[in-house]
Amino acid sequence: MRTVRILRVLIARELTTTLTYRWWLLFLQLATVIAPAISLLVWRGAIAQGATPPVTESFLTTYLVMVGLVVMLTASWTSGFMADSIRLGKLSSWLVRPCSTHLANLANNLGEKLIKLLLAVPLAAGLGIIFRDQVKLPSSPGRWLAFVVALTLAGGMAYTLDVVIGSLAFWFEDVSAVNRLRFLVSGLLSGALIPLALFPPVFAGFLAVQPFRFMVSFPLEVLLGHPTAASFGWQAGWSATFLGAAILTWRLGLRSYQGAGA
């Protein structure tokens, strides 16, 4: 209960801080909606010219209307701040506090996402109204509940992967290149840029089990398609793997950490 109370206080502080940057966040959310909107226009134009994608037009339209929201809700941006904290010795002050730096980073993610959600939902709804002829969302509460579960696990995977990358700063001077590579690979393999269903069939086996699918594409597949129980098993397995890797790298890194005041 004490941890929950501290997290609630930290989130309230982050909400106040985040509101200072509301215009920057608004333009950031515009970017997350405009990119899939352009992709949607391209695909609808191709379909109108006779192209036959391997998924229905309604699935493709709904996926691209919703993907901006899912990308925002599952994103994590902790690794860069964590790496700076380790490299500059700021971590020392957190190590002697009764509150974990991970709790503060988690509060930053959750608080900022709450503000982003308020800005992104109207933008996605506007996009959905424009293409309402092909937007088909399920009415079953069970489907939405499963979507929330998959979305939560996806956010957890992204956050723990961030902790792994940020913890590399215990041993390396600069982890920004690793971060850029992660965002490049994740953007392609998560389904954030291109729905995975549109990749050539020869890659289907690999795409179905690789971890980045479960960070963006899978929650949307749960909402719009018919994922198998095995797919939920894969997501749970990857979540446990990422969590274990985050705990291991953090603890190993702390053993070698030396900073002013530590």
PDB file of C-alpha atoms in Angstrom:
ATOM      1  CA  MET A   1       0.000   0.000   0.000  1.00  0.00           C
ATOM      2  CA  ARG A   2       2.889   2.342   0.764  1.00  0.00           C
ATOM      3  CA  THR A   3       4.263   1.817  -2.741  1.00  0.00           C
ATOM      4  CA  VAL A   4       0.851   2.583  -4.238  1.00  0.00           C
ATOM      5  CA  ARG A   5       0.601   5.802  -2.218  1.00  0.00           C
ATOM      6  CA  ILE A   6       4.070   6.914  -3.333  1.00  0.00           C
ATOM      7  CA  LEU A   7       3.261   6.054  -6.946  1.00  0.00           C
ATOM      8  CA  ARG A   8       0.047   8.091  -6.747  1.00  0.00           C
ATOM      9  CA  VAL A   9       1.955  11.121  -5.389  1.00  0.00           C
ATOM     10  CA  LEU A  10       4.639  10.791  -8.071  1.00  0.00           C
ATOM     11  CA  ILE A  11       2.029  10.525 -10.832  1.00  0.00           C
ATOM     12  CA  ALA A  12       0.282  13.661  -9.542  1.00  0.00           C
ATOM     13  CA  ARG A  13       3.617  15.499  -9.658  1.00  0.00           C
ATOM     14  CA  GLU A  14       4.275  14.252 -13.199  1.00  0.00           C
ATOM     15  CA  LEU A  15       0.816  15.395 -14.330  1.00  0.00           C
ATOM     16  CA  THR A  16       1.581  18.920 -13.151  1.00  0.00           C
ATOM     17  CA  THR A  17       4.964  18.917 -14.851  1.00  0.00           C
ATOM     18  CA  THR A  18       3.643  17.407 -18.076  1.00  0.00           C
ATOM     19  CA  LEU A  19       0.897  20.022 -18.434  1.00  0.00           C
ATOM     20  CA  THR A  20       3.661  22.606 -18.818  1.00  0.00           C
ATOM     21  CA  TYR A  21       4.519  20.968 -22.156  1.00  0.00           C
ATOM     22  CA  ARG A  22       0.937  20.420 -23.389  1.00  0.00           C
ATOM     23  CA  TRP A  23       1.459  22.150 -26.753  1.00  0.00           C
ATOM     24  CA  TRP A  24       4.568  20.097 -27.474  1.00  0.00           C
ATOM     25  CA  LEU A  25       2.622  16.964 -26.534  1.00  0.00           C
ATOM     26  CA  LEU A  26      -0.258  17.980 -28.804  1.00  0.00           C
ATOM     27  CA  PHE A  27       2.028  18.247 -31.826  1.00  0.00           C
ATOM     28  CA  LEU A  28       3.647  14.952 -30.811  1.00  0.00           C
ATOM     29  CA  GLN A  29       0.249  13.255 -30.854  1.00  0.00           C
ATOM     30  CA  LEU A  30      -0.572  14.857 -34.194  1.00  0.00           C
ATOM     31  CA  ALA A  31       2.512  13.136 -35.590  1.00  0.00           C
ATOM     32  CA  THR A  32       1.430   9.748 -34.203  1.00  0.00           C
ATOM     33  CA  VAL A  33      -1.946  10.072 -35.966  1.00  0.00           C
ATOM     34  CA  ILE A  34      -0.799  11.659 -39.235  1.00  0.00           C
ATOM     35  CA  ALA A  35       1.715   8.906 -40.088  1.00  0.00           C
ATOM     36  CA  PRO A  36      -0.847   6.044 -40.073  1.00  0.00           C
ATOM     37  CA  ALA A  37      -3.392   8.360 -41.745  1.00  0.00           C
ATOM     38  CA  ILE A  38      -1.020   8.778 -44.703  1.00  0.00           C
ATOM     39  CA  SER A  39      -0.492   5.015 -44.814  1.00  0.00           C
ATOM     40  CA  LEU A  40      -4.275   4.553 -44.745  1.00  0.00           C
ATOM     41  CA  LEU A  41      -4.787   6.920 -47.683  1.00  0.00           C
ATOM     42  CA  VAL A  42      -2.104   5.100 -49.681  1.00  0.00           C
ATOM     43  CA  TRP A  43      -3.647   1.670 -49.018  1.00  0.00           C
ATOM     44  CA  ARG A  44      -7.208   2.789 -49.724  1.00  0.00           C
ATOM     45  CA  GLY A  45      -5.980   4.321 -52.971  1.00  0.00           C
ATOM     46  CA  ALA A  46      -4.225   1.068 -53.886  1.00  0.00           C
ATOM     47  CA  ILE A  47      -7.363  -0.969 -53.058  1.00  0.00           C
ATOM     48  CA  ALA A  48      -9.448   1.398 -55.188  1.00  0.00           C
ATOM     49  CA  GLN A  49      -7.030   0.702 -58.060  1.00  0.00           C
ATOM     50  CA  GLY A  50      -7.531  -3.041 -57.700  1.00  0.00           C
ATOM     51  CA  ALA A  51      -4.934  -4.081 -55.097  1.00  0.00           C
ATOM     52  CA  THR A  52      -5.984  -7.058 -52.946  1.00  0.00           C
ATOM     53  CA  PRO A  53      -4.252  -7.040 -49.521  1.00  0.00           C
ATOM     54  CA  PRO A  54      -4.372 -10.276 -47.473  1.00  0.00           C
ATOM     55  CA  VAL A  55      -6.701  -8.641 -44.911  1.00  0.00           C
ATOM     56  CA  THR A  56     -10.093  -7.016 -45.326  1.00  0.00           C
ATOM     57  CA  GLU A  57     -10.356  -3.289 -45.962  1.00  0.00           C
ATOM     58  CA  SER A  58     -12.237  -2.805 -42.691  1.00  0.00           C
ATOM     59  CA  PHE A  59      -9.479  -4.573 -40.705  1.00  0.00           C
ATOM     60  CA  LEU A  60      -6.804  -2.465 -42.401  1.00  0.00           C
ATOM     61  CA  THR A  61      -8.725   0.792 -41.859  1.00  0.00           C
ATOM     62  CA  THR A  62      -9.552   0.109 -38.212  1.00  0.00           C
ATOM     63  CA  TYR A  63      -5.979  -1.059 -37.525  1.00  0.00           C
ATOM     64  CA  LEU A  64      -4.459   2.139 -38.931  1.00  0.00           C
ATOM     65  CA  VAL A  65      -6.998   4.362 -37.137  1.00  0.00           C
ATOM     66  CA  MET A  66      -6.190   2.681 -33.793  1.00  0.00           C
ATOM     67  CA  VAL A  67      -2.452   2.053 -34.160  1.00  0.00           C
ATOM     68  CA  GLY A  68      -1.419   5.592 -33.128  1.00  0.00           C
ATOM     69  CA  LEU A  69      -3.210   5.200 -29.794  1.00  0.00           C
ATOM     70  CA  VAL A  70      -1.681   1.766 -29.179  1.00  0.00           C
ATOM     71  CA  VAL A  71       1.827   2.981 -30.041  1.00  0.00           C
ATOM     72  CA  MET A  72       1.444   5.871 -27.589  1.00  0.00           C
ATOM     73  CA  LEU A  73       0.041   3.693 -24.780  1.00  0.00           C
ATOM     74  CA  THR A  74       2.726   1.003 -25.094  1.00  0.00           C
ATOM     75  CA  ALA A  75       5.692   3.328 -25.663  1.00  0.00           C
ATOM     76  CA  SER A  76       8.431   3.863 -23.086  1.00  0.00           C
ATOM     77  CA  TRP A  77      11.106   6.566 -23.025  1.00  0.00           C
ATOM     78  CA  THR A  78      12.966   5.675 -19.832  1.00  0.00           C
ATOM     79  CA  SER A  79      16.238   4.295 -21.204  1.00  0.00           C
ATOM     80  CA  GLY A  80      17.804   7.641 -22.176  1.00  0.00           C
ATOM     81  CA  PHE A  81      17.006   9.287 -18.830  1.00  0.00           C
ATOM     82  CA  MET A  82      18.175   6.207 -16.943  1.00  0.00           C
ATOM     83  CA  ALA A  83      21.436   6.075 -18.882  1.00  0.00           C
ATOM     84  CA  ASP A  84      22.096   9.771 -18.152  1.00  0.00           C
ATOM     85  CA  SER A  85      21.324   9.219 -14.473  1.00  0.00           C
ATOM     86  CA  ILE A  86      23.890   6.406 -14.306  1.00  0.00           C
ATOM     87  CA  ARG A  87      26.521   8.160 -16.408  1.00  0.00           C
ATOM     88  CA  LEU A  88      26.325  11.500 -14.564  1.00  0.00           C
ATOM     89  CA  GLY A  89      26.090   9.977 -11.076  1.00  0.00           C
ATOM     90  CA  LYS A  90      22.547  11.251 -10.407  1.00  0.00           C
ATOM     91  CA  LEU A  91      21.552   7.691  -9.560  1.00  0.00           C
ATOM     92  CA  SER A  92      23.450   8.040  -6.265  1.00  0.00           C
ATOM     93  CA  SER A  93      20.772  10.299  -4.807  1.00  0.00           C
ATOM     94  CA  TRP A  94      18.077   7.745  -5.647  1.00  0.00           C
ATOM     95  CA  LEU A  95      19.970   4.871  -4.071  1.00  0.00           C
ATOM     96  CA  VAL A  96      19.803   6.529  -0.643  1.00  0.00           C
ATOM     97  CA  ARG A  97      16.121   7.510  -0.915  1.00  0.00           C
ATOM     98  CA  PRO A  98      13.256   5.347   0.379  1.00  0.00           C
ATOM     99  CA  CYS A  99      11.732   5.532  -3.129  1.00  0.00           C
ATOM    100  CA  SER A 100      13.102   3.540  -6.066  1.00  0.00           C
ATOM    101  CA  THR A 101      14.206   5.337  -9.229  1.00  0.00           C
ATOM    102  CA  HIS A 102      12.148   2.736 -11.150  1.00  0.00           C
ATOM    103  CA  LEU A 103       8.999   3.890  -9.356  1.00  0.00           C
ATOM    104  CA  ALA A 104       9.772   7.499 -10.347  1.00  0.00           C
ATOM    105  CA  ASN A 105      10.404   6.464 -13.970  1.00  0.00           C
ATOM    106  CA  LEU A 106       7.176   4.442 -14.020  1.00  0.00           C
ATOM    107  CA  ALA A 107       5.256   7.438 -12.648  1.00  0.00           C
ATOM    108  CA  ASN A 108       6.762   9.609 -15.387  1.00  0.00           C
ATOM    109  CA  ASN A 109       5.557   7.137 -18.043  1.00  0.00           C
ATOM    110  CA  LEU A 110       2.058   6.804 -16.582  1.00  0.00           C
ATOM    111  CA  GLY A 111       1.556  10.516 -15.870  1.00  0.00           C
ATOM    112  CA  GLU A 112       2.673  11.607 -19.326  1.00  0.00           C
ATOM    113  CA  LYS A 113       0.529   8.932 -20.973  1.00  0.00           C
ATOM    114  CA  LEU A 114      -2.576  10.181 -19.175  1.00  0.00           C
ATOM    115  CA  ILE A 115      -2.100  13.649 -20.673  1.00  0.00           C
ATOM    116  CA  LYS A 116      -1.211  12.201 -24.074  1.00  0.00           C
ATOM    117  CA  LEU A 117      -4.341  10.045 -23.977  1.00  0.00           C
ATOM    118  CA  LEU A 118      -6.546  13.111 -23.486  1.00  0.00           C
ATOM    119  CA  LEU A 119      -4.927  14.695 -26.540  1.00  0.00           C
ATOM    120  CA  ALA A 120      -4.699  11.608 -28.762  1.00  0.00           C
ATOM    121  CA  VAL A 121      -8.224  10.197 -28.342  1.00  0.00           C
ATOM    122  CA  PRO A 122      -9.986  13.170 -30.047  1.00  0.00           C
ATOM    123  CA  LEU A 123      -7.451  13.035 -32.901  1.00  0.00           C
ATOM    124  CA  ALA A 124      -7.956   9.291 -33.438  1.00  0.00           C
ATOM    125  CA  ALA A 125     -11.734   9.728 -33.135  1.00  0.00           C
ATOM    126  CA  GLY A 126     -11.616  12.421 -35.831  1.00  0.00           C
ATOM    127  CA  LEU A 127      -9.691  10.054 -38.097  1.00  0.00           C
ATOM    128  CA  GLY A 128     -12.216   7.322 -37.350  1.00  0.00           C
ATOM    129  CA  ILE A 129     -15.130   9.598 -38.257  1.00  0.00           C
ATOM    130  CA  ILE A 130     -13.505  10.453 -41.604  1.00  0.00           C
ATOM    131  CA  PHE A 131     -13.184   6.746 -42.473  1.00  0.00           C
ATOM    132  CA  ARG A 132     -16.274   5.598 -40.536  1.00  0.00           C
ATOM    133  CA  ASP A 133     -17.527   3.540 -43.487  1.00  0.00           C
ATOM    134  CA  GLN A 134     -14.755   0.975 -42.871  1.00  0.00           C
ATOM    135  CA  VAL A 135     -14.077   1.307 -39.136  1.00  0.00           C
ATOM    136  CA  LYS A 136     -15.424  -1.804 -37.377  1.00  0.00           C
ATOM    137  CA  LEU A 137     -14.821  -1.977 -33.624  1.00  0.00           C
ATOM    138  CA  PRO A 138     -16.096  -4.972 -31.592  1.00  0.00           C
ATOM    139  CA  SER A 139     -19.013  -4.543 -29.195  1.00  0.00           C
ATOM    140  CA  SER A 140     -18.112  -7.514 -26.958  1.00  0.00           C
ATOM    141  CA  PRO A 141     -16.862  -6.412 -23.483  1.00  0.00           C
ATOM    142  CA  GLY A 142     -14.774  -9.585 -23.324  1.00  0.00           C
ATOM    143  CA  ARG A 143     -12.870  -8.582 -26.457  1.00  0.00           C
ATOM    144  CA  TRP A 144     -12.124  -5.135 -25.003  1.00  0.00           C
ATOM    145  CA  LEU A 145     -11.025  -6.678 -21.691  1.00  0.00           C
ATOM    146  CA  ALA A 146      -8.629  -9.004 -23.519  1.00  0.00           C
ATOM    147  CA  PHE A 147      -7.361  -5.974 -25.461  1.00  0.00           C
ATOM    148  CA  VAL A 148      -6.618  -4.125 -22.193  1.00  0.00           C
ATOM    149  CA  VAL A 149      -4.742  -7.155 -20.831  1.00  0.00           C
ATOM    150  CA  ALA A 150      -2.663  -7.479 -24.021  1.00  0.00           C
ATOM    151  CA  LEU A 151      -2.074  -3.712 -24.008  1.00  0.00           C
ATOM    152  CA  THR A 152      -0.866  -3.766 -20.390  1.00  0.00           C
ATOM    153  CA  LEU A 153       1.545  -6.632 -21.058  1.00  0.00           C
ATOM    154  CA  ALA A 154       2.784  -4.816 -24.185  1.00  0.00           C
ATOM    155  CA  GLY A 155       3.480  -1.660 -22.157  1.00  0.00           C
ATOM    156  CA  GLY A 156       5.285  -3.760 -19.556  1.00  0.00           C
ATOM    157  CA  MET A 157       7.455  -5.337 -22.251  1.00  0.00           C
ATOM    158  CA  ALA A 158       8.424  -1.931 -23.665  1.00  0.00           C
ATOM    159  CA  TYR A 159       9.225  -0.561 -20.199  1.00  0.00           C
ATOM    160  CA  THR A 160      11.363  -3.518 -19.100  1.00  0.00           C
ATOM    161  CA  LEU A 161      13.225  -3.487 -22.428  1.00  0.00           C
ATOM    162  CA  ASP A 162      13.903   0.187 -21.726  1.00  0.00           C
ATOM    163  CA  VAL A 163      15.351  -0.733 -18.325  1.00  0.00           C
ATOM    164  CA  VAL A 164      17.636  -3.315 -19.967  1.00  0.00           C
ATOM    165  CA  ILE A 165      18.939  -0.763 -22.497  1.00  0.00           C
ATOM    166  CA  GLY A 166      19.270   2.005 -19.903  1.00  0.00           C
ATOM    167  CA  SER A 167      21.167  -0.363 -17.581  1.00  0.00           C
ATOM    168  CA  LEU A 168      23.803  -0.881 -20.265  1.00  0.00           C
ATOM    169  CA  ALA A 169      25.094   2.556 -19.183  1.00  0.00           C
ATOM    170  CA  PHE A 170      26.637   0.786 -16.164  1.00  0.00           C
ATOM    171  CA  TRP A 171      29.211  -0.604 -18.595  1.00  0.00           C
ATOM    172  CA  PHE A 172      29.068   1.646 -21.701  1.00  0.00           C
ATOM    173  CA  GLU A 173      29.610   5.401 -21.977  1.00  0.00           C
ATOM    174  CA  ASP A 174      26.876   5.947 -24.569  1.00  0.00           C
ATOM    175  CA  VAL A 175      23.809   3.779 -25.235  1.00  0.00           C
ATOM    176  CA  SER A 176      22.096   6.160 -27.688  1.00  0.00           C
ATOM    177  CA  ALA A 177      23.099   4.013 -30.692  1.00  0.00           C
ATOM    178  CA  VAL A 178      21.490   0.958 -29.070  1.00  0.00           C
ATOM    179  CA  ASN A 179      18.383   3.035 -28.455  1.00  0.00           C
ATOM    180  CA  ARG A 180      18.192   4.217 -32.068  1.00  0.00           C
ATOM    181  CA  LEU A 181      18.618   0.643 -33.314  1.00  0.00           C
ATOM    182  CA  ARG A 182      15.851  -0.508 -30.945  1.00  0.00           C
ATOM    183  CA  PHE A 183      13.408   2.133 -32.218  1.00  0.00           C
ATOM    184  CA  LEU A 184      14.265   1.317 -35.853  1.00  0.00           C
ATOM    185  CA  VAL A 185      13.779  -2.434 -35.428  1.00  0.00           C
ATOM    186  CA  SER A 186      10.724  -1.983 -33.210  1.00  0.00           C
ATOM    187  CA  GLY A 187       9.059   0.411 -35.667  1.00  0.00           C
ATOM    188  CA  LEU A 188       9.379  -2.160 -38.443  1.00  0.00           C
ATOM    189  CA  LEU A 189       8.695  -5.424 -36.588  1.00  0.00           C
ATOM    190  CA  SER A 190       6.039  -4.225 -34.123  1.00  0.00           C
ATOM    191  CA  GLY A 191       3.499  -3.304 -36.792  1.00  0.00           C
ATOM    192  CA  ALA A 192       3.662   0.399 -35.882  1.00  0.00           C
ATOM    193  CA  LEU A 193       4.634   1.435 -39.426  1.00  0.00           C
ATOM    194  CA  ILE A 194       3.219  -1.416 -41.516  1.00  0.00           C
ATOM    195  CA  PRO A 195       0.627  -3.975 -40.327  1.00  0.00           C
ATOM    196  CA  LEU A 196       2.430  -7.303 -40.007  1.00  0.00           C
ATOM    197  CA  ALA A 197      -0.350  -8.998 -41.979  1.00  0.00           C
ATOM    198  CA  LEU A 198       0.864  -7.123 -45.096  1.00  0.00           C
ATOM    199  CA  PHE A 199       4.377  -8.618 -45.015  1.00  0.00           C
ATOM    200  CA  PRO A 200       5.171 -11.379 -47.532  1.00  0.00           C
ATOM    201  CA  PRO A 201       3.916 -14.803 -46.327  1.00  0.00           C
ATOM    202  CA  VAL A 202       7.475 -16.169 -46.256  1.00  0.00           C
ATOM    203  CA  PHE A 203       8.119 -14.042 -43.125  1.00  0.00           C
ATOM    204  CA  ALA A 204       4.884 -15.036 -41.359  1.00  0.00           C
ATOM    205  CA  GLY A 205       6.450 -17.690 -39.106  1.00  0.00           C
ATOM    206  CA  PHE A 206       9.187 -15.372 -37.864  1.00  0.00           C
ATOM    207  CA  LEU A 207       6.861 -12.369 -37.443  1.00  0.00           C
ATOM    208  CA  ALA A 208       4.393 -14.433 -35.394  1.00  0.00           C
ATOM    209  CA  VAL A 209       6.868 -15.270 -32.612  1.00  0.00           C
ATOM    210  CA  GLN A 210       9.341 -12.340 -32.508  1.00  0.00           C
ATOM    211  CA  PRO A 211       8.900 -10.127 -29.415  1.00  0.00           C
ATOM    212  CA  PHE A 212       8.200  -6.768 -31.092  1.00  0.00           C
ATOM    213  CA  ARG A 213       4.916  -8.091 -32.522  1.00  0.00           C
ATOM    214  CA  PHE A 214       3.544  -8.305 -28.982  1.00  0.00           C
ATOM    215  CA  MET A 215       4.274  -4.613 -28.244  1.00  0.00           C
ATOM    216  CA  VAL A 216       1.901  -3.089 -30.840  1.00  0.00           C
ATOM    217  CA  SER A 217       0.411  -5.496 -33.369  1.00  0.00           C
ATOM    218  CA  PHE A 218      -0.800  -8.167 -30.957  1.00  0.00           C
ATOM    219  CA  PRO A 219      -3.133  -5.955 -28.841  1.00  0.00           C
ATOM    220  CA  LEU A 220      -4.772  -4.809 -32.094  1.00  0.00           C
ATOM    221  CA  GLU A 221      -5.011  -8.409 -33.301  1.00  0.00           C
ATOM    222  CA  VAL A 222      -6.759  -9.253 -30.015  1.00  0.00           C
ATOM    223  CA  LEU A 223      -9.223  -6.417 -30.563  1.00  0.00           C
ATOM    224  CA  LEU A 224      -9.855  -6.911 -34.288  1.00  0.00           C
ATOM    225  CA  GLY A 225      -8.992 -10.533 -35.048  1.00  0.00           C
ATOM    226  CA  HIS A 226      -9.013 -13.978 -33.533  1.00  0.00           C
ATOM    227  CA  PRO A 227      -5.627 -14.609 -31.840  1.00  0.00           C
ATOM    228  CA  THR A 228      -4.884 -18.108 -30.573  1.00  0.00           C
ATOM    229  CA  ALA A 229      -4.209 -19.109 -26.974  1.00  0.00           C
ATOM    230  CA  ALA A 230      -0.648 -19.860 -28.073  1.00  0.00           C
ATOM    231  CA  SER A 231      -0.207 -16.198 -29.015  1.00  0.00           C
ATOM    232  CA  PHE A 232      -1.190 -15.151 -25.483  1.00  0.00           C
ATOM    233  CA  GLY A 233       1.337 -17.691 -24.229  1.00  0.00           C
ATOM    234  CA  TRP A 234       4.055 -16.135 -26.392  1.00  0.00           C
ATOM    235  CA  GLN A 235       3.266 -12.677 -25.051  1.00  0.00           C
ATOM    236  CA  ALA A 236       3.322 -13.892 -21.438  1.00  0.00           C
ATOM    237  CA  GLY A 237       6.600 -15.719 -22.110  1.00  0.00           C
ATOM    238  CA  TRP A 238       8.272 -12.663 -23.660  1.00  0.00           C
ATOM    239  CA  SER A 239       6.973 -10.467 -20.811  1.00  0.00           C
ATOM    240  CA  ALA A 240       8.559 -12.789 -18.233  1.00  0.00           C
ATOM    241  CA  THR A 241      11.804 -12.912 -20.254  1.00  0.00           C
ATOM    242  CA  PHE A 242      12.060  -9.122 -20.519  1.00  0.00           C
ATOM    243  CA  LEU A 243      11.251  -8.692 -16.819  1.00  0.00           C
ATOM    244  CA  GLY A 244      13.913 -11.227 -15.852  1.00  0.00           C
ATOM    245  CA  ALA A 245      16.485  -9.555 -18.134  1.00  0.00           C
ATOM    246  CA  ALA A 246      15.684  -6.135 -16.637  1.00  0.00           C
ATOM    247  CA  ILE A 247      16.105  -7.387 -13.049  1.00  0.00           C
ATOM    248  CA  LEU A 248      19.337  -9.211 -13.918  1.00  0.00           C
ATOM    249  CA  THR A 249      21.025  -6.328 -15.798  1.00  0.00           C
ATOM    250  CA  TRP A 250      19.999  -3.791 -13.148  1.00  0.00           C
ATOM    251  CA  ARG A 251      21.338  -5.864 -10.247  1.00  0.00           C
ATOM    252  CA  LEU A 252      24.567  -6.746 -12.059  1.00  0.00           C
ATOM    253  CA  GLY A 253      25.025  -3.097 -13.000  1.00  0.00           C
ATOM    254  CA  LEU A 254      24.561  -1.866  -9.429  1.00  0.00           C
ATOM    255  CA  ARG A 255      27.423  -4.115  -8.328  1.00  0.00           C
ATOM    256  CA  SER A 256      29.816  -2.252 -10.637  1.00  0.00           C
ATOM    257  CA  TYR A 257      28.331   1.227 -10.124  1.00  0.00           C
ATOM    258  CA  GLN A 258      30.564   3.950  -8.744  1.00  0.00           C
ATOM    259  CA  GLY A 259      29.276   7.495  -8.413  1.00  0.00           C
ATOM    260  CA  ALA A 260      29.765  10.531  -6.245  1.00  0.00           C
ATOM    261  CA  GLY A 261      27.941  10.021  -2.975  1.00  0.00           C
ATOM    262  CA  ALA A 262      27.249   6.335  -3.666  1.00  0.00           C
TER     263      ALA A 262
END
